[in-house]
mmCIF file of C-alpha atoms in Angstrom:
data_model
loop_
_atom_site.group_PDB
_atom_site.id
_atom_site.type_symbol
_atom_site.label_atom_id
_atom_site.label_comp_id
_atom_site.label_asym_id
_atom_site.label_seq_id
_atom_site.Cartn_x
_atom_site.Cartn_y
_atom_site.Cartn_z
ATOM 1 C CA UNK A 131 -131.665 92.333 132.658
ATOM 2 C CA UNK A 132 -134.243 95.124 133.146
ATOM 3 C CA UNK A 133 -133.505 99.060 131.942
ATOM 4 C CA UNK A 134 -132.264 101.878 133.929
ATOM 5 C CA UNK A 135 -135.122 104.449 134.887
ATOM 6 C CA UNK A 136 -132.692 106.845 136.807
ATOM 7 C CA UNK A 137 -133.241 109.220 134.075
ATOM 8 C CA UNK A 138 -129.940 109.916 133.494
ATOM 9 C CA UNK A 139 -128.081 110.577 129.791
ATOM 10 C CA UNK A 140 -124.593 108.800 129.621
ATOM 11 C CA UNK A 141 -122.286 110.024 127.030
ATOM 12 C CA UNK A 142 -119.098 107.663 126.202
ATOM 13 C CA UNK A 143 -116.123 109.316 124.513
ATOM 14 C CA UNK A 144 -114.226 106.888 121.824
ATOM 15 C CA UNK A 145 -111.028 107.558 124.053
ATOM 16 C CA UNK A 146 -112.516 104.935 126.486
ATOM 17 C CA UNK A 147 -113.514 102.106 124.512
ATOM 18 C CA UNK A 148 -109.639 102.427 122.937
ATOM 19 C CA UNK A 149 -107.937 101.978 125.926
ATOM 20 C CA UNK A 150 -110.515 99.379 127.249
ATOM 21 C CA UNK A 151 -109.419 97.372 124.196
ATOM 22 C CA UNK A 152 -105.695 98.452 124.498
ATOM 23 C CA UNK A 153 -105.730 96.765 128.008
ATOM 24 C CA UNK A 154 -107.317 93.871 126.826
ATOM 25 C CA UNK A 155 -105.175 93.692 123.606
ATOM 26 C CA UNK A 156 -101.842 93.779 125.984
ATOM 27 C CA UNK A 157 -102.949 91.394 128.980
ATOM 28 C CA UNK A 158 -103.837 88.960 126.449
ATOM 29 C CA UNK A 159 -100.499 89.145 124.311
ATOM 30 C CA UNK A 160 -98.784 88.813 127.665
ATOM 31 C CA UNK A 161 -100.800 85.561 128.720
ATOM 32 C CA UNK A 162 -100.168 83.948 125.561
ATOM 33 C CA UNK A 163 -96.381 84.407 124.310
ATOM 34 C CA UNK A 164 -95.021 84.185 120.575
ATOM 35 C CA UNK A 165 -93.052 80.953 121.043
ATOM 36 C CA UNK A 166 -89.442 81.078 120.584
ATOM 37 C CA UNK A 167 -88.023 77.846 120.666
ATOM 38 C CA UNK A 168 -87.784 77.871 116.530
ATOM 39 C CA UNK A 169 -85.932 80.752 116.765
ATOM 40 C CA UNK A 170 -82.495 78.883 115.974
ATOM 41 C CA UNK A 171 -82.012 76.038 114.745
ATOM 42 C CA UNK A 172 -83.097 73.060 116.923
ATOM 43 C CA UNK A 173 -84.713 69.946 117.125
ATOM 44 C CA UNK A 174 -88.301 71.208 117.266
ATOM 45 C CA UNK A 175 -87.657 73.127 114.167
ATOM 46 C CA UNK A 176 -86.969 70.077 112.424
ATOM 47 C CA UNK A 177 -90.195 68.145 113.644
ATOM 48 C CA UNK A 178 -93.353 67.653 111.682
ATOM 49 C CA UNK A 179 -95.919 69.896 111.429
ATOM 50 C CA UNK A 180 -98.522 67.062 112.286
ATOM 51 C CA UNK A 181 -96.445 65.909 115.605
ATOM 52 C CA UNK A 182 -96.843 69.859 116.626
ATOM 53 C CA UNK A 183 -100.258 70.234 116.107
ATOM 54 C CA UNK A 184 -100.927 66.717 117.582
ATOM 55 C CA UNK A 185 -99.007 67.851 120.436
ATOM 56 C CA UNK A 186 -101.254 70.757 121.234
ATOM 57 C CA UNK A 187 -104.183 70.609 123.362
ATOM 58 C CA UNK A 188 -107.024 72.836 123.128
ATOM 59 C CA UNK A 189 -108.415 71.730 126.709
ATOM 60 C CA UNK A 190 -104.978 73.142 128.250
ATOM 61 C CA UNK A 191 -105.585 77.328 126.408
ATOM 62 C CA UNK A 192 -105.840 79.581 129.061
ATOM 63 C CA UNK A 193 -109.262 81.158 129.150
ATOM 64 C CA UNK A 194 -109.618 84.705 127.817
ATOM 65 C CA UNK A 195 -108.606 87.336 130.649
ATOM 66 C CA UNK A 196 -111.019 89.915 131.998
ATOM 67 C CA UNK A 197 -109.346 93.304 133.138
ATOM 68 C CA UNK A 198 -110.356 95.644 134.967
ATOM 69 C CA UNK A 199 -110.159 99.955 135.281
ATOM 70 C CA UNK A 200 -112.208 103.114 136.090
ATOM 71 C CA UNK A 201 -113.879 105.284 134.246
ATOM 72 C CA UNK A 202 -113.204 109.381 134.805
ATOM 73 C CA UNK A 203 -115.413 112.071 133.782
ATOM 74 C CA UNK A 204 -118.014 114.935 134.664
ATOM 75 C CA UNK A 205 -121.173 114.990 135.679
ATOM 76 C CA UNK A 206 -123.424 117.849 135.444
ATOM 77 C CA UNK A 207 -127.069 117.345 136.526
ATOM 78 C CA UNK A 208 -128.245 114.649 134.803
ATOM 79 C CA UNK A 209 -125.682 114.361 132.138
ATOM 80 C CA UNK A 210 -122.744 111.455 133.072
ATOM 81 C CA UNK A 211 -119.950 112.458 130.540
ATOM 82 C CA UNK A 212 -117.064 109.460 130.518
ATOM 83 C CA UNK A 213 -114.061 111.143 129.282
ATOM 84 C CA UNK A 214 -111.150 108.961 129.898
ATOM 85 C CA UNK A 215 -110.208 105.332 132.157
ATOM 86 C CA UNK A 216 -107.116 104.155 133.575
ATOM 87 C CA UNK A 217 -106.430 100.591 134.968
ATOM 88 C CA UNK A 218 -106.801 99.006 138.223
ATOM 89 C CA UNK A 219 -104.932 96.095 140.042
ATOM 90 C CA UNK A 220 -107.965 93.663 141.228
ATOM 91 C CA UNK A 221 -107.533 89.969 141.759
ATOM 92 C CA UNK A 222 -110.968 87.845 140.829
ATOM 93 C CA UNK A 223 -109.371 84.937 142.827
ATOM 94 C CA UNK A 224 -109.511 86.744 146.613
ATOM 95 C CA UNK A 225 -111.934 89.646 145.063
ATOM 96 C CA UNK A 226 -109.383 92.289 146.551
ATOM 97 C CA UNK A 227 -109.011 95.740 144.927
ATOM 98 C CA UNK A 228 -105.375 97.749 145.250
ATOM 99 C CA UNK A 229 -106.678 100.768 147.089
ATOM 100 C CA UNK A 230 -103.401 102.085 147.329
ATOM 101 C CA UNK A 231 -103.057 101.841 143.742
ATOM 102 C CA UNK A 232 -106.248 103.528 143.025
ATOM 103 C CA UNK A 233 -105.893 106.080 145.639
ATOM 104 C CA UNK A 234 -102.438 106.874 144.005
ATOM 105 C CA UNK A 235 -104.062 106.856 140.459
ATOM 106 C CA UNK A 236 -106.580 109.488 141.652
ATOM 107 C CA UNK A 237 -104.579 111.639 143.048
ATOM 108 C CA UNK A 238 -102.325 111.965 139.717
ATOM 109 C CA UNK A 239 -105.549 112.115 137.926
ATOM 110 C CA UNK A 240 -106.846 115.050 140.237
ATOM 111 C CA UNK A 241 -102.967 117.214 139.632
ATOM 112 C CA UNK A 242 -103.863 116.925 135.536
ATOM 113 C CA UNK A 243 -107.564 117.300 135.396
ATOM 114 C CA UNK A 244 -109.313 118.745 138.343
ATOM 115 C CA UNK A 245 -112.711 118.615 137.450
ATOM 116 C CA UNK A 246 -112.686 115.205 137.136
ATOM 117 C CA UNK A 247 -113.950 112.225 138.989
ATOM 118 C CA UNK A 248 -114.003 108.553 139.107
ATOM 119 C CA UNK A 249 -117.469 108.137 137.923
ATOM 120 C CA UNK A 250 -116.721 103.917 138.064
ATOM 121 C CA UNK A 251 -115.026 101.329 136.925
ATOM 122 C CA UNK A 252 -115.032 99.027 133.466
ATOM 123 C CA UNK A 253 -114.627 95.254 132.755
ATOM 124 C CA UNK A 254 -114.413 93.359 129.379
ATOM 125 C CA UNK A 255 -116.608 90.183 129.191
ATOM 126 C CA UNK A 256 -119.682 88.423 127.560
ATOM 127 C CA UNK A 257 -122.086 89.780 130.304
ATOM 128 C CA UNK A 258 -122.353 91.063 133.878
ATOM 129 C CA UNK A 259 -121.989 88.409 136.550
ATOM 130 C CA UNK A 260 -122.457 88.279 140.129
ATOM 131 C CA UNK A 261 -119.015 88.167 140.828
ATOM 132 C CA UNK A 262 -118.602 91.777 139.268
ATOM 133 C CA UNK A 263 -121.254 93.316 142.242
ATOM 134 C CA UNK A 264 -118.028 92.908 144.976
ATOM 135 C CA UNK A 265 -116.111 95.247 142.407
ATOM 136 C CA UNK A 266 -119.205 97.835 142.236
ATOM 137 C CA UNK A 267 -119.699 97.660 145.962
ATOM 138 C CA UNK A 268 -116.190 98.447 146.680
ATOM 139 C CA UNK A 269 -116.371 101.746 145.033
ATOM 140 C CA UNK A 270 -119.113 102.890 146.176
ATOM 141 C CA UNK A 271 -117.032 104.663 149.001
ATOM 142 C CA UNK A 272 -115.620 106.877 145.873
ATOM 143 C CA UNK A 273 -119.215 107.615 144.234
ATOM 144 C CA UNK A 274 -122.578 106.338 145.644
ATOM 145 C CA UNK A 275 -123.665 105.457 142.528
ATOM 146 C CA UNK A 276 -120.541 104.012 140.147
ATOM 147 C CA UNK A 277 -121.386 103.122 136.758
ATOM 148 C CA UNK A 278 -120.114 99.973 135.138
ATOM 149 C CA UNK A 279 -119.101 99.881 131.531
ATOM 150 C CA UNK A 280 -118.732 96.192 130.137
ATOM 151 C CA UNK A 281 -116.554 95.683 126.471
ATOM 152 C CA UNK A 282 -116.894 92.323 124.950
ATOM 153 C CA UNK A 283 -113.972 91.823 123.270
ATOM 154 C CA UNK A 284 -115.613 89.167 121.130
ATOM 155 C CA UNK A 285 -115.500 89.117 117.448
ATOM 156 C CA UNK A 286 -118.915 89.108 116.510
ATOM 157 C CA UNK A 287 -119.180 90.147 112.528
ATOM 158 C CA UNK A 288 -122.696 89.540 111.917
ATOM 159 C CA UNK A 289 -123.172 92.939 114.968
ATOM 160 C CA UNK A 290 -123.460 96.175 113.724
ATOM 161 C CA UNK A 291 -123.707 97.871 117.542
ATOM 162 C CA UNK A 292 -120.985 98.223 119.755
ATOM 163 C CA UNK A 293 -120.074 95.560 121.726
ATOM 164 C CA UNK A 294 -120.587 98.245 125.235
ATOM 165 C CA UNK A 295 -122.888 97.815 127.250
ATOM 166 C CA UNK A 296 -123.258 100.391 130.794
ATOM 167 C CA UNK A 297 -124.760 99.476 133.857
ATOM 168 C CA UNK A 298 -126.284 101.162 136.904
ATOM 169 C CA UNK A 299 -127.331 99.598 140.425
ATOM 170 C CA UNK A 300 -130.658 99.484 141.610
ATOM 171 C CA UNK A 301 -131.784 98.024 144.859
ATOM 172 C CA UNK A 302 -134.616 95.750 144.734
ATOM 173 C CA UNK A 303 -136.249 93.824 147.185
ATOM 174 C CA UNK A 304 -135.451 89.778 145.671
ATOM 175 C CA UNK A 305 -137.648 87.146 148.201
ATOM 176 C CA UNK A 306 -137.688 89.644 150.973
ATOM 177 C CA UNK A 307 -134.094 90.738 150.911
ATOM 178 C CA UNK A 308 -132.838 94.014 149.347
ATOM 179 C CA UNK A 309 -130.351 93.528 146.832
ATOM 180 C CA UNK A 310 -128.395 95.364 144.440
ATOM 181 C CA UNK A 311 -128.446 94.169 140.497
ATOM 182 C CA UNK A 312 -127.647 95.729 137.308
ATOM 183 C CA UNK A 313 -129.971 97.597 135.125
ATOM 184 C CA UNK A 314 -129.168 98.745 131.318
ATOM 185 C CA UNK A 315 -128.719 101.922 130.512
ATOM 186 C CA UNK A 316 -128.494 103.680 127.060
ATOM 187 C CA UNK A 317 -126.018 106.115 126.145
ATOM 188 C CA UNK A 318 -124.704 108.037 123.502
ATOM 189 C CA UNK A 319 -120.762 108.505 121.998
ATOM 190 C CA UNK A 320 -119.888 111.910 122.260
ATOM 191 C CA UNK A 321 -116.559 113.283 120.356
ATOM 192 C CA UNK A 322 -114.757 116.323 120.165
ATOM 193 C CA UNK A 323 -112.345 116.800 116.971
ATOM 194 C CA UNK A 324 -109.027 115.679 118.441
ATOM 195 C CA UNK A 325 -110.656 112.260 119.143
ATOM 196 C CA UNK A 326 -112.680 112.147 115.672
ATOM 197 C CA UNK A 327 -108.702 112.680 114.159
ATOM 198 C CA UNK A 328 -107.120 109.882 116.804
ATOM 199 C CA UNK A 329 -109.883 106.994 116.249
ATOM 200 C CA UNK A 330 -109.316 108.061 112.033
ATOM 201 C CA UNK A 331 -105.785 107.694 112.176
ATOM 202 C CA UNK A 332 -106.093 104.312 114.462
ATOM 203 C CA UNK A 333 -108.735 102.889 112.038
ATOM 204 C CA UNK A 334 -106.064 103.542 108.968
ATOM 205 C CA UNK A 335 -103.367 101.860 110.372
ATOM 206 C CA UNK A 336 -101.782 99.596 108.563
ATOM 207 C CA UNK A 337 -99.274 96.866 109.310
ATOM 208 C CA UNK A 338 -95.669 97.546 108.819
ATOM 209 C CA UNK A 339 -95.225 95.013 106.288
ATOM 210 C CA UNK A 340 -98.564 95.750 104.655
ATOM 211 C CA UNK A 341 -98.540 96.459 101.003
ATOM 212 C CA UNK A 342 -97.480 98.478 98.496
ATOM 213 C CA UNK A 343 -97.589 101.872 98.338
ATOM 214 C CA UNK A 344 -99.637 101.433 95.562
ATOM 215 C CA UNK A 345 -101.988 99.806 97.299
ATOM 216 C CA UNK A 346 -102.138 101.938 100.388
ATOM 217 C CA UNK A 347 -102.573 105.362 98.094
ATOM 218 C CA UNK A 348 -105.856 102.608 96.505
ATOM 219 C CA UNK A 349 -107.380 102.127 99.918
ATOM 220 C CA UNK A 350 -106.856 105.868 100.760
ATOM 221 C CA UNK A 351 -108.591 106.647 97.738
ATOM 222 C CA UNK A 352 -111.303 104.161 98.438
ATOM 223 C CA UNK A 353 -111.962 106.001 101.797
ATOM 224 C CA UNK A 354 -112.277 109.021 100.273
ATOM 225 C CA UNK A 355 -114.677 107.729 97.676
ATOM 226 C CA UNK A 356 -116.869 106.603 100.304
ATOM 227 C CA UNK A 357 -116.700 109.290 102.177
ATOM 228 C CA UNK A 358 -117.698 111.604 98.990
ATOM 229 C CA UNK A 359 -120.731 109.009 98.368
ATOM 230 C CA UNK A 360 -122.358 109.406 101.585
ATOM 231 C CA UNK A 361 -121.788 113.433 101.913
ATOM 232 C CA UNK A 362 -123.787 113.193 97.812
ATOM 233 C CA UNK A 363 -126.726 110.543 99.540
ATOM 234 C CA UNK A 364 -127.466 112.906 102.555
ATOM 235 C CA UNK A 365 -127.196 116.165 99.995
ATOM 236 C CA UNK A 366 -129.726 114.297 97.890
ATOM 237 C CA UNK A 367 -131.757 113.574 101.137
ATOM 238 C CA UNK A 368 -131.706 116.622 102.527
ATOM 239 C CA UNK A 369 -132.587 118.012 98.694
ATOM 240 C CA UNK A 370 -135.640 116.130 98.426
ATOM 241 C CA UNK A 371 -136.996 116.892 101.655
ATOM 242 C CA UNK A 372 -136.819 120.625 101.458
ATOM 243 C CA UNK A 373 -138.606 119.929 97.604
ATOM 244 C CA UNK A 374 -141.318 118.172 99.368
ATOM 245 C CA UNK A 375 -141.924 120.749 101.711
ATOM 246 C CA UNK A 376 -141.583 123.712 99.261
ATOM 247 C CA UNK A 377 -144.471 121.727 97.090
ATOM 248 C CA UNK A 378 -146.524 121.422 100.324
ATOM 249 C CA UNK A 379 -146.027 117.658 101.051
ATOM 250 C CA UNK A 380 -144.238 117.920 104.296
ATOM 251 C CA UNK A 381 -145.264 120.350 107.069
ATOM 252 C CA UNK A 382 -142.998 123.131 107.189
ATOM 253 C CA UNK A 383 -140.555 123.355 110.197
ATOM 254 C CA UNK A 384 -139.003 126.752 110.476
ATOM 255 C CA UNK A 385 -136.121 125.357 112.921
ATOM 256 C CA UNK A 386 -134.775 122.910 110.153
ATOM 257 C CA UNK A 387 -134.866 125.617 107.716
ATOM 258 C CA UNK A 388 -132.497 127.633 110.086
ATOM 259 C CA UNK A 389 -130.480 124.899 110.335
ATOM 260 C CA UNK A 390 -130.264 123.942 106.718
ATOM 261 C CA UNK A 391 -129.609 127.975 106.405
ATOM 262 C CA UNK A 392 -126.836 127.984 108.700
ATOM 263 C CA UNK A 393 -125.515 125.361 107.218
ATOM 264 C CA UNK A 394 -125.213 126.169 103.643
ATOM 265 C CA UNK A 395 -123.800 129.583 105.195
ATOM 266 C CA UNK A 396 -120.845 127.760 106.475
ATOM 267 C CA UNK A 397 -119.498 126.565 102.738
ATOM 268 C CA UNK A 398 -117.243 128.696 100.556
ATOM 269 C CA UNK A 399 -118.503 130.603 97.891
ATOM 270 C CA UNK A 400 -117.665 128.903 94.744
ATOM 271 C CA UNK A 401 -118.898 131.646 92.424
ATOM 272 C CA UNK A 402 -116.503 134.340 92.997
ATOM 273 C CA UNK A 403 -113.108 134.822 91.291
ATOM 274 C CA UNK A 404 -110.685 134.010 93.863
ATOM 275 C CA UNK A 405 -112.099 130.638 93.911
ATOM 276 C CA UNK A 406 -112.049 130.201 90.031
ATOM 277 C CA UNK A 407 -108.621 130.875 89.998
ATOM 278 C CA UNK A 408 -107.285 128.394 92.806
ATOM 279 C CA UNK A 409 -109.862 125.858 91.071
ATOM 280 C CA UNK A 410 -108.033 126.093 87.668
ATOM 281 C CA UNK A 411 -104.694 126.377 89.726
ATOM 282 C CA UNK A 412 -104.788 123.262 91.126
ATOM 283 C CA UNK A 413 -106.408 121.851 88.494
ATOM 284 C CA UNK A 414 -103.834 122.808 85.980
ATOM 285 C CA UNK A 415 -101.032 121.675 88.897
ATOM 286 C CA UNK A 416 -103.051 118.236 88.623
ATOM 287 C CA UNK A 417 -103.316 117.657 84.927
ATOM 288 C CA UNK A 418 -99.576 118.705 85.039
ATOM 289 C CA UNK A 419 -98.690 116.236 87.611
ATOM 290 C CA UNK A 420 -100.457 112.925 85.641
ATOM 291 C CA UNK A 421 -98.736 114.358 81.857
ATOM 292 C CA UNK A 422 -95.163 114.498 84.168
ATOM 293 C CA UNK A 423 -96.248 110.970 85.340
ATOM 294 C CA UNK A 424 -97.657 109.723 81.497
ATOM 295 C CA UNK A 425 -93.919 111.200 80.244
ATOM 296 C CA UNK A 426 -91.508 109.014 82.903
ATOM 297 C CA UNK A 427 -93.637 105.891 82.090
ATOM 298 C CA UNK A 428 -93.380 106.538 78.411
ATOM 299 C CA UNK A 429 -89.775 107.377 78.779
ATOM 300 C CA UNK A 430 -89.115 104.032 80.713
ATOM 301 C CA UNK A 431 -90.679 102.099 78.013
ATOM 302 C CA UNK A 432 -89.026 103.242 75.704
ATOM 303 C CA UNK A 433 -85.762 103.281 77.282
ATOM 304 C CA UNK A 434 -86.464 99.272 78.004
ATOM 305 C CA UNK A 435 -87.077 98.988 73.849
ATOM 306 C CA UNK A 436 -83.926 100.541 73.590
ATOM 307 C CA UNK A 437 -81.653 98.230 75.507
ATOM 308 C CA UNK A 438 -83.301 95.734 73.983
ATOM 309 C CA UNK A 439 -82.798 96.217 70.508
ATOM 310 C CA UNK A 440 -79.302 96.999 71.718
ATOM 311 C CA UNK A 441 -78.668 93.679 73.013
ATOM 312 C CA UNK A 442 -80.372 92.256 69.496
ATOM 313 C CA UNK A 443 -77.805 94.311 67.295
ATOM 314 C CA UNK A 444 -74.727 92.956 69.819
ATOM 315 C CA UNK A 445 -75.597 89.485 69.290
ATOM 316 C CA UNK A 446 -76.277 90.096 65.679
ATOM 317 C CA UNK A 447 -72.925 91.883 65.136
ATOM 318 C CA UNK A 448 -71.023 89.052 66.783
ATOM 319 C CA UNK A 449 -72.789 86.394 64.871
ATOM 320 C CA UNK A 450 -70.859 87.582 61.579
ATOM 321 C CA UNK A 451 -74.245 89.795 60.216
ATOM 322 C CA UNK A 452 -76.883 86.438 60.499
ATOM 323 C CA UNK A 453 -79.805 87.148 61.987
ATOM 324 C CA UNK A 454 -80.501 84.625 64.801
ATOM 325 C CA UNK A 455 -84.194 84.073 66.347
ATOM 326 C CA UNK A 456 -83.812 82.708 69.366
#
């Protein structure tokens, strides 16, 4: 598969790739059922776990389902910003696309945001396949040149990119016959803060039987331990590389200094005296807080060595005054 050279910059918001996966996630669940004949009680609740799995046949699974949208977004010049996707009613078997569904979509999608346009279409899947050109040529009526974003939904742990992959169509001339194929094209993920909050709050969601609370306040703490490690490793990086330049190692760049300058601008002032005092105010409100919490786990302990030398002097009392060890 050969590289774009359109030239153009493609920036992906995370809002995309979440409901690429959400319409994967939900076509899937719907293809593949929780059973509920074991619901009540029956007779295949009271078979053998070795005549059910005997009875299952992994040639007969359904094959994972590909679905299908468009993207929306802006263009200006050579910038392609992809700012949102909604889904699109295509059948692979006769390769026919709803236009009245799509025509309806984008016309509700032009009343809420009128700057933008369908820019193309997405697909989830390993790769692009040939099949996937009837798709891109059918859109082509909407924008001359549709981009395609692919999303492989498959779990591949040992990959550190994400699994996305965008596509433009070239025409090339294949044996004497002009043809259109995909070519690769880089791109960038582009957030604003509303987004950077969403995919935060998505990526600490937990299950609603998951742990203790406990536990949940130990993984939020966790997070924010990491989070505190990397801001102190880029600090130290940035740290050392303004030493080497102030001892001459490094070339001196007057445009990082200004951002480095700006930067440290935008923190608080920790030296003054309004910051002292909220510093030892919620430090004080802290300490406070873990004595309080020291003092109720005391008081429990205690109140549990209570009842049960309590319980020792009842059984001692009715035992005529002998002391019985049992």
């Amino acid at each position: 598969m050969a590289s774009s050279g359109s030239g153009l910059t493609f920036k992906l918001h995370p809002l995309v790739i979440v409901n690429i996966s959400d319409h994967y996630t939900r076509v899937k669940s719907q293809m593949n059922p929780p059973s509920s004949c074991c619901s009540a009680p029956s007779p295949c609740a009271l078979s053998n776990d070795a005549d059910v799995a005997d009875s299952v046949d992994p040639t007969t699974s359904p094959p994972a389902p590909r679905v299908y949208g468009c993207v929306v977004g802006v263009q200006r010049g050579r910038t392609v910003e992809i700012f949102n996707s909604f889904e699109l009613l295509y059948d692979p078997k006769t390769q026919s696309l709803d236009r009245t569904f799509l025509e309806k979509k984008q016309e509700l999608y032009k009343k809420v945001f009128p700057h933008f346009y369908i820019l193309g279409w997405y697909s989830t899947g390993s790769d692009a396949l040939e099949s996937d050109m009837h798709i891109h040529k059918a859109l082509m009526d909407i924008n001359e040149s549709p981009v395609y974003v692919l999303l492989n939904p498959s779990i591949n742990h040992a990959q550190k990119d994400l699994p996305v992959t965008i596509y433009e169509s070239e025409l090339h001339v294949i044996e004497g016959i002009p043809q259109l194929i995909f070519v690769r094209s880089s791109y960038t993920i582009e957030t604003v803060e509303a987004e950077r909050i969403s995919v935060d709050h998505v990526a600490h969601l937990k299950p609603s039987d998951g742990g203790s609370a406990a536990t949940q306040l130990a993984a939020h703490l966790a997070g924010i331990h990491s989070a505190i490690k990397m801001l102190n490793s880029r600090i130290r990086i940035l740290h050392s590389y303004l030493l080497a330049m102030q001892n001459g190692d490094v070339p001196m760049e007057s445009s990082l200094l200004r951002q480095v300058s700006s930067l440290l601008r935008r923190l608080p002032v920790t030296e003054s005296i309004k910051f002292q005092d909220d510093f030892l105010m919620d430090y004080n409100d802290t300490m406070l807080i873990t004595y309080l919490a020291m003092s109720t786990n005391c008081s429990s302990i205690m109140n549990e060595l209570i009842e049960k030398f309590n319980t020792a002097y009842d059984r001692h009392s009715r035992r005529g005054g002998r002391t019985v060890f049992i």
